[in-house]
Amino acid sequence: MNMHRRRSRQRGLSFYGLVFILVLLLAGVVIGGQSVPIFIEYLSAKRSIEKAKLAGPADAVRAAFDRTAQVNDIRSIKGEDLEITEHGGQVVVSFKYERAIALGGPAYLVYRFAAQTH
């Protein structure tokens, strides 16, 4: 018989390929696990400036934001960090901040957040 007919072709994933995929999945889970709370905090801060905007003058807006931030566990930004301006007779509240996740050694994953009321 012909030797080529007897050999079956190997298919599938090698051990090293499997290890590589598992390492990538593990890194994704670790980074995702650290990123989700950061995004939840950003969404809470965004909702908080919408509520604080209704408080009136700038000092009242900052105080209202600080109260809401305390309840919603917002630690990345404080009322004093808010930019409060007036456009067309309406109060506009905005913020910008960064959060970083250490990946290892000198490598960081940096998120830059910004939001503004309408």
CSV table of N, CA and C in Angstrom, one decimal:
chain,number,residue,atom,x,y,z
A,1,MET,N,0.8,-1.2,0.0
A,1,MET,CA,0.0,0.0,0.0
A,1,MET,C,0.9,1.2,0.0
A,2,ASN,N,0.2,2.2,-0.5
A,2,ASN,CA,0.9,3.5,-0.5
A,2,ASN,C,1.0,4.1,0.9
A,3,MET,N,2.2,4.6,1.2
A,3,MET,CA,2.5,5.2,2.5
A,3,MET,C,1.6,6.4,2.8
A,4,HIS,N,1.4,7.2,1.8
A,4,HIS,CA,0.6,8.4,1.9
A,4,HIS,C,-0.8,8.2,2.3
A,5,ARG,N,-1.4,7.1,1.9
A,5,ARG,CA,-2.8,6.8,2.2
A,5,ARG,C,-3.0,6.4,3.6
A,6,ARG,N,-2.0,5.8,4.2
A,6,ARG,CA,-2.2,5.3,5.6
A,6,ARG,C,-2.1,6.5,6.6
A,7,ARG,N,-1.3,7.5,6.3
A,7,ARG,CA,-1.1,8.6,7.3
A,7,ARG,C,-2.4,9.4,7.3
A,8,SER,N,-2.8,9.7,8.5
A,8,SER,CA,-3.9,10.6,8.7
A,8,SER,C,-3.3,12.0,9.0
A,9,ARG,N,-3.9,12.9,8.4
A,9,ARG,CA,-3.5,14.3,8.6
A,9,ARG,C,-3.9,14.8,10.0
A,10,GLN,N,-2.9,15.3,10.7
A,10,GLN,CA,-3.2,15.8,12.1
A,10,GLN,C,-3.9,17.2,11.9
A,11,ARG,N,-5.0,17.3,12.7
A,11,ARG,CA,-5.7,18.6,12.8
A,11,ARG,C,-5.9,19.0,14.2
A,12,GLY,N,-6.2,20.3,14.4
A,12,GLY,CA,-6.4,20.7,15.7
A,12,GLY,C,-5.4,21.7,16.2
A,13,LEU,N,-5.4,21.9,17.5
A,13,LEU,CA,-4.6,22.9,18.1
A,13,LEU,C,-3.4,22.2,18.8
A,14,SER,N,-2.2,22.8,18.7
A,14,SER,CA,-1.1,22.2,19.4
A,14,SER,C,-1.1,22.7,20.8
A,15,PHE,N,-0.3,22.1,21.6
A,15,PHE,CA,-0.3,22.4,23.1
A,15,PHE,C,0.1,23.9,23.3
A,16,TYR,N,1.1,24.3,22.5
A,16,TYR,CA,1.6,25.7,22.6
A,16,TYR,C,0.5,26.7,22.1
A,17,GLY,N,-0.2,26.3,21.1
A,17,GLY,CA,-1.3,27.1,20.7
A,17,GLY,C,-2.4,27.3,21.7
A,18,LEU,N,-2.7,26.2,22.4
A,18,LEU,CA,-3.7,26.2,23.5
A,18,LEU,C,-3.2,27.0,24.6
A,19,VAL,N,-1.9,26.9,25.0
A,19,VAL,CA,-1.4,27.7,26.1
A,19,VAL,C,-1.4,29.2,25.7
A,20,PHE,N,-1.1,29.5,24.5
A,20,PHE,CA,-1.1,30.9,24.0
A,20,PHE,C,-2.5,31.5,24.1
A,21,ILE,N,-3.5,30.7,23.6
A,21,ILE,CA,-4.9,31.2,23.7
A,21,ILE,C,-5.4,31.4,25.1
A,22,LEU,N,-5.0,30.4,26.0
A,22,LEU,CA,-5.4,30.5,27.4
A,22,LEU,C,-4.7,31.8,28.1
A,23,VAL,N,-3.5,32.1,27.8
A,23,VAL,CA,-2.8,33.3,28.3
A,23,VAL,C,-3.6,34.5,27.9
A,24,LEU,N,-3.9,34.6,26.6
A,24,LEU,CA,-4.7,35.7,26.1
A,24,LEU,C,-6.0,35.9,26.7
A,25,LEU,N,-6.7,34.8,26.9
A,25,LEU,CA,-8.0,34.8,27.6
A,25,LEU,C,-7.9,35.2,29.0
A,26,LEU,N,-6.9,34.7,29.7
A,26,LEU,CA,-6.6,35.1,31.1
A,26,LEU,C,-6.3,36.6,31.2
A,27,ALA,N,-5.5,37.1,30.3
A,27,ALA,CA,-5.2,38.6,30.3
A,27,ALA,C,-6.4,39.4,30.1
A,28,GLY,N,-7.3,38.9,29.2
A,28,GLY,CA,-8.5,39.6,28.9
A,28,GLY,C,-9.5,39.6,30.1
A,29,VAL,N,-9.5,38.5,30.8
A,29,VAL,CA,-10.4,38.5,32.0
A,29,VAL,C,-9.8,39.4,33.1
A,30,VAL,N,-8.5,39.4,33.3
A,30,VAL,CA,-7.9,40.2,34.3
A,30,VAL,C,-8.1,41.7,34.0
A,31,ILE,N,-7.8,42.1,32.8
A,31,ILE,CA,-8.0,43.5,32.4
A,31,ILE,C,-9.5,43.9,32.4
A,32,GLY,N,-10.3,43.0,31.9
A,32,GLY,CA,-11.8,43.3,32.0
A,32,GLY,C,-12.3,43.4,33.4
A,33,GLY,N,-11.8,42.6,34.3
A,33,GLY,CA,-12.2,42.6,35.7
A,33,GLY,C,-11.9,43.9,36.3
A,34,GLN,N,-10.7,44.5,35.9
A,34,GLN,CA,-10.3,45.8,36.5
A,34,GLN,C,-11.0,47.0,35.7
A,35,SER,N,-11.4,46.8,34.5
A,35,SER,CA,-12.0,47.9,33.7
A,35,SER,C,-13.4,48.1,34.0
A,36,VAL,N,-14.2,47.0,34.3
A,36,VAL,CA,-15.6,47.2,34.5
A,36,VAL,C,-15.9,48.2,35.6
A,37,PRO,N,-15.3,48.1,36.8
A,37,PRO,CA,-15.6,49.1,37.8
A,37,PRO,C,-15.3,50.5,37.4
A,38,ILE,N,-14.2,50.7,36.6
A,38,ILE,CA,-13.8,52.0,36.1
A,38,ILE,C,-14.9,52.6,35.3
A,39,PHE,N,-15.5,51.8,34.4
A,39,PHE,CA,-16.6,52.3,33.5
A,39,PHE,C,-17.9,52.5,34.3
A,40,ILE,N,-18.1,51.7,35.3
A,40,ILE,CA,-19.3,51.9,36.1
A,40,ILE,C,-19.2,53.2,36.9
A,41,GLU,N,-18.0,53.5,37.4
A,41,GLU,CA,-17.8,54.8,38.0
A,41,GLU,C,-18.0,56.0,37.1
A,42,TYR,N,-17.5,55.8,35.9
A,42,TYR,CA,-17.6,56.9,34.9
A,42,TYR,C,-19.1,57.2,34.6
A,43,LEU,N,-19.9,56.1,34.4
A,43,LEU,CA,-21.3,56.3,34.1
A,43,LEU,C,-22.0,56.9,35.3
A,44,SER,N,-21.6,56.5,36.5
A,44,SER,CA,-22.2,57.2,37.7
A,44,SER,C,-21.9,58.6,37.8
A,45,ALA,N,-20.6,59.0,37.5
A,45,ALA,CA,-20.2,60.4,37.5
A,45,ALA,C,-21.0,61.2,36.4
A,46,LYS,N,-21.2,60.6,35.3
A,46,LYS,CA,-22.0,61.2,34.2
A,46,LYS,C,-23.4,61.5,34.6
A,47,ARG,N,-24.0,60.5,35.3
A,47,ARG,CA,-25.4,60.7,35.8
A,47,ARG,C,-25.4,61.8,36.9
A,48,SER,N,-24.4,61.8,37.7
A,48,SER,CA,-24.3,62.7,38.9
A,48,SER,C,-24.2,64.1,38.4
A,49,ILE,N,-23.5,64.4,37.3
A,49,ILE,CA,-23.4,65.8,36.9
A,49,ILE,C,-24.7,66.3,36.3
A,50,GLU,N,-25.5,65.3,35.7
A,50,GLU,CA,-26.8,65.7,35.2
A,50,GLU,C,-27.7,66.1,36.4
A,51,LYS,N,-27.7,65.4,37.5
A,51,LYS,CA,-28.5,65.7,38.7
A,51,LYS,C,-28.0,67.0,39.3
A,52,ALA,N,-26.7,67.1,39.5
A,52,ALA,CA,-26.1,68.2,40.2
A,52,ALA,C,-26.3,69.5,39.4
A,53,LYS,N,-26.5,69.5,38.1
A,53,LYS,CA,-26.7,70.6,37.3
A,53,LYS,C,-27.9,71.4,37.7
A,54,LEU,N,-28.9,70.7,38.2
A,54,LEU,CA,-30.2,71.3,38.6
A,54,LEU,C,-30.1,72.0,40.0
A,55,ALA,N,-29.0,72.0,40.7
A,55,ALA,CA,-28.8,72.6,42.0
A,55,ALA,C,-28.8,74.1,42.0
A,56,GLY,N,-28.4,74.7,40.9
A,56,GLY,CA,-28.3,76.1,40.8
A,56,GLY,C,-26.9,76.7,40.6
A,57,PRO,N,-26.5,77.6,41.4
A,57,PRO,CA,-25.1,78.2,41.2
A,57,PRO,C,-24.0,77.2,41.3
A,58,ALA,N,-22.8,77.6,40.9
A,58,ALA,CA,-21.7,76.7,40.8
A,58,ALA,C,-21.3,76.0,42.2
A,59,ASP,N,-21.4,76.8,43.3
A,59,ASP,CA,-21.1,76.2,44.6
A,59,ASP,C,-22.1,75.1,44.9
A,60,ALA,N,-23.3,75.3,44.6
A,60,ALA,CA,-24.4,74.4,44.9
A,60,ALA,C,-24.2,73.1,44.0
A,61,VAL,N,-23.8,73.3,42.8
A,61,VAL,CA,-23.6,72.2,41.9
A,61,VAL,C,-22.5,71.3,42.4
A,62,ARG,N,-21.4,71.9,42.8
A,62,ARG,CA,-20.3,71.2,43.4
A,62,ARG,C,-20.7,70.4,44.6
A,63,ALA,N,-21.4,71.0,45.5
A,63,ALA,CA,-21.8,70.4,46.7
A,63,ALA,C,-22.8,69.2,46.4
A,64,ALA,N,-23.7,69.4,45.5
A,64,ALA,CA,-24.6,68.4,45.1
A,64,ALA,C,-23.9,67.2,44.5
A,65,PHE,N,-22.9,67.5,43.7
A,65,PHE,CA,-22.1,66.4,43.1
A,65,PHE,C,-21.3,65.6,44.1
A,66,ASP,N,-20.7,66.3,45.1
A,66,ASP,CA,-20.0,65.7,46.2
A,66,ASP,C,-20.9,64.8,47.0
A,67,ARG,N,-22.1,65.2,47.3
A,67,ARG,CA,-23.1,64.3,48.0
A,67,ARG,C,-23.4,63.1,47.2
A,68,THR,N,-23.7,63.3,45.9
A,68,THR,CA,-24.0,62.1,45.1
A,68,THR,C,-22.8,61.2,44.9
A,69,ALA,N,-21.6,61.8,44.8
A,69,ALA,CA,-20.4,61.0,44.6
A,69,ALA,C,-20.1,60.2,45.8
A,70,GLN,N,-20.4,60.7,47.0
A,70,GLN,CA,-20.2,59.9,48.2
A,70,GLN,C,-21.1,58.7,48.2
A,71,VAL,N,-22.4,58.9,47.8
A,71,VAL,CA,-23.4,57.8,47.8
A,71,VAL,C,-23.0,56.7,46.8
A,72,ASN,N,-22.6,57.2,45.6
A,72,ASN,CA,-22.3,56.3,44.5
A,72,ASN,C,-20.8,55.8,44.4
A,73,ASP,N,-20.0,56.2,45.4
A,73,ASP,CA,-18.6,55.7,45.5
A,73,ASP,C,-17.8,56.2,44.3
A,74,ILE,N,-17.9,57.5,44.0
A,74,ILE,CA,-17.1,58.0,42.9
A,74,ILE,C,-15.9,58.7,43.6
A,75,ARG,N,-14.7,58.1,43.2
A,75,ARG,CA,-13.5,58.6,43.9
A,75,ARG,C,-12.5,59.2,42.9
A,76,SER,N,-12.8,59.1,41.6
A,76,SER,CA,-11.8,59.7,40.7
A,76,SER,C,-12.0,61.2,40.4
A,77,ILE,N,-13.1,61.7,40.8
A,77,ILE,CA,-13.4,63.1,40.5
A,77,ILE,C,-14.2,63.7,41.7
A,78,LYS,N,-13.9,65.0,42.0
A,78,LYS,CA,-14.6,65.6,43.1
A,78,LYS,C,-15.3,66.9,42.5
A,79,GLY,N,-16.2,67.5,43.3
A,79,GLY,CA,-16.9,68.6,42.9
A,79,GLY,C,-16.0,69.8,42.5
A,80,GLU,N,-14.9,69.9,43.1
A,80,GLU,CA,-13.9,71.0,42.8
A,80,GLU,C,-13.3,70.8,41.4
A,81,ASP,N,-13.3,69.5,40.9
A,81,ASP,CA,-12.8,69.2,39.6
A,81,ASP,C,-13.7,69.6,38.4
A,82,LEU,N,-15.0,69.9,38.7
A,82,LEU,CA,-16.0,70.1,37.7
A,82,LEU,C,-15.7,71.5,37.0
A,83,GLU,N,-16.0,71.5,35.7
A,83,GLU,CA,-16.0,72.8,35.0
A,83,GLU,C,-17.4,73.2,34.9
A,84,ILE,N,-17.8,74.4,35.4
A,84,ILE,CA,-19.2,74.8,35.3
A,84,ILE,C,-19.2,76.2,34.6
A,85,THR,N,-19.9,76.1,33.4
A,85,THR,CA,-20.0,77.3,32.6
A,85,THR,C,-21.5,77.6,32.3
A,86,GLU,N,-21.7,78.7,31.6
A,86,GLU,CA,-23.1,79.0,31.2
A,86,GLU,C,-23.1,79.3,29.7
A,87,HIS,N,-24.0,78.6,29.0
A,87,HIS,CA,-24.2,78.8,27.6
A,87,HIS,C,-25.6,79.0,27.3
A,88,GLY,N,-25.9,80.2,26.7
A,88,GLY,CA,-27.3,80.5,26.4
A,88,GLY,C,-28.3,80.4,27.5
A,89,GLY,N,-27.8,80.9,28.7
A,89,GLY,CA,-28.7,80.9,29.9
A,89,GLY,C,-28.8,79.6,30.6
A,90,GLN,N,-28.1,78.5,30.1
A,90,GLN,CA,-28.2,77.2,30.7
A,90,GLN,C,-26.8,76.9,31.4
A,91,VAL,N,-26.9,76.2,32.5
A,91,VAL,CA,-25.7,75.8,33.2
A,91,VAL,C,-25.2,74.5,32.5
A,92,VAL,N,-23.9,74.5,32.2
A,92,VAL,CA,-23.2,73.3,31.6
A,92,VAL,C,-22.1,72.9,32.5
A,93,VAL,N,-22.2,71.6,32.9
A,93,VAL,CA,-21.2,71.0,33.8
A,93,VAL,C,-20.5,69.9,33.0
A,94,SER,N,-19.1,70.0,33.2
A,94,SER,CA,-18.3,69.0,32.5
A,94,SER,C,-17.1,68.6,33.3
A,95,PHE,N,-16.5,67.5,32.9
A,95,PHE,CA,-15.3,67.0,33.6
A,95,PHE,C,-14.5,66.2,32.7
A,96,LYS,N,-13.2,66.1,33.0
A,96,LYS,CA,-12.2,65.2,32.3
A,96,LYS,C,-11.3,64.6,33.4
A,97,TYR,N,-11.0,63.3,33.2
A,97,TYR,CA,-10.1,62.7,34.1
A,97,TYR,C,-9.5,61.4,33.5
A,98,GLU,N,-8.5,60.9,34.1
A,98,GLU,CA,-7.9,59.7,33.6
A,98,GLU,C,-7.8,58.6,34.7
A,99,ARG,N,-7.9,57.4,34.3
A,99,ARG,CA,-7.6,56.2,35.2
A,99,ARG,C,-6.7,55.3,34.5
A,100,ALA,N,-5.8,54.7,35.2
A,100,ALA,CA,-4.8,53.8,34.7
A,100,ALA,C,-4.8,52.4,35.4
A,101,ILE,N,-4.6,51.4,34.6
A,101,ILE,CA,-4.5,50.0,35.1
A,101,ILE,C,-3.1,49.6,34.8
A,102,ALA,N,-2.3,49.2,35.9
A,102,ALA,CA,-1.0,48.7,35.7
A,102,ALA,C,-1.0,47.3,35.0
A,103,LEU,N,-0.3,47.2,33.9
A,103,LEU,CA,-0.3,45.9,33.2
A,103,LEU,C,0.9,45.0,33.6
A,104,GLY,N,2.0,45.7,34.0
A,104,GLY,CA,3.2,45.0,34.4
A,104,GLY,C,4.4,45.8,34.0
A,105,GLY,N,5.3,46.0,34.9
A,105,GLY,CA,6.5,46.8,34.7
A,105,GLY,C,6.1,48.3,34.4
A,106,PRO,N,6.6,48.8,33.3
A,106,PRO,CA,6.3,50.2,32.9
A,106,PRO,C,5.0,50.3,32.1
A,107,ALA,N,4.3,49.2,31.8
A,107,ALA,CA,3.2,49.3,30.9
A,107,ALA,C,1.9,49.6,31.7
A,108,TYR,N,1.1,50.5,31.2
A,108,TYR,CA,-0.2,50.8,31.8
A,108,TYR,C,-1.2,50.9,30.7
A,109,LEU,N,-2.5,50.6,31.1
A,109,LEU,CA,-3.6,50.9,30.2
A,109,LEU,C,-4.3,52.1,30.7
A,110,VAL,N,-4.4,53.2,30.0
A,110,VAL,CA,-4.9,54.4,30.5
A,110,VAL,C,-6.3,54.7,29.8
A,111,TYR,N,-7.3,55.0,30.6
A,111,TYR,CA,-8.6,55.4,30.1
A,111,TYR,C,-8.7,56.9,30.4
A,112,ARG,N,-9.2,57.6,29.3
A,112,ARG,CA,-9.4,59.0,29.5
A,112,ARG,C,-10.9,59.2,29.3
A,113,PHE,N,-11.5,59.9,30.3
A,113,PHE,CA,-12.9,60.1,30.3
A,113,PHE,C,-13.2,61.6,30.3
A,114,ALA,N,-14.3,61.9,29.6
A,114,ALA,CA,-14.8,63.3,29.6
A,114,ALA,C,-16.3,63.2,29.4
A,115,ALA,N,-17.1,64.1,30.1
A,115,ALA,CA,-18.5,64.2,29.9
A,115,ALA,C,-18.9,65.6,30.1
A,116,GLN,N,-20.1,65.9,29.5
A,116,GLN,CA,-20.7,67.2,29.6
A,116,GLN,C,-22.2,67.1,29.6
A,117,THR,N,-22.8,68.0,30.4
A,117,THR,CA,-24.3,68.0,30.4
A,117,THR,C,-24.8,68.8,29.2
A,118,HIS,N,-26.0,68.7,28.9
A,118,HIS,CA,-26.6,69.4,27.7
A,118,HIS,C,-27.5,70.5,28.2
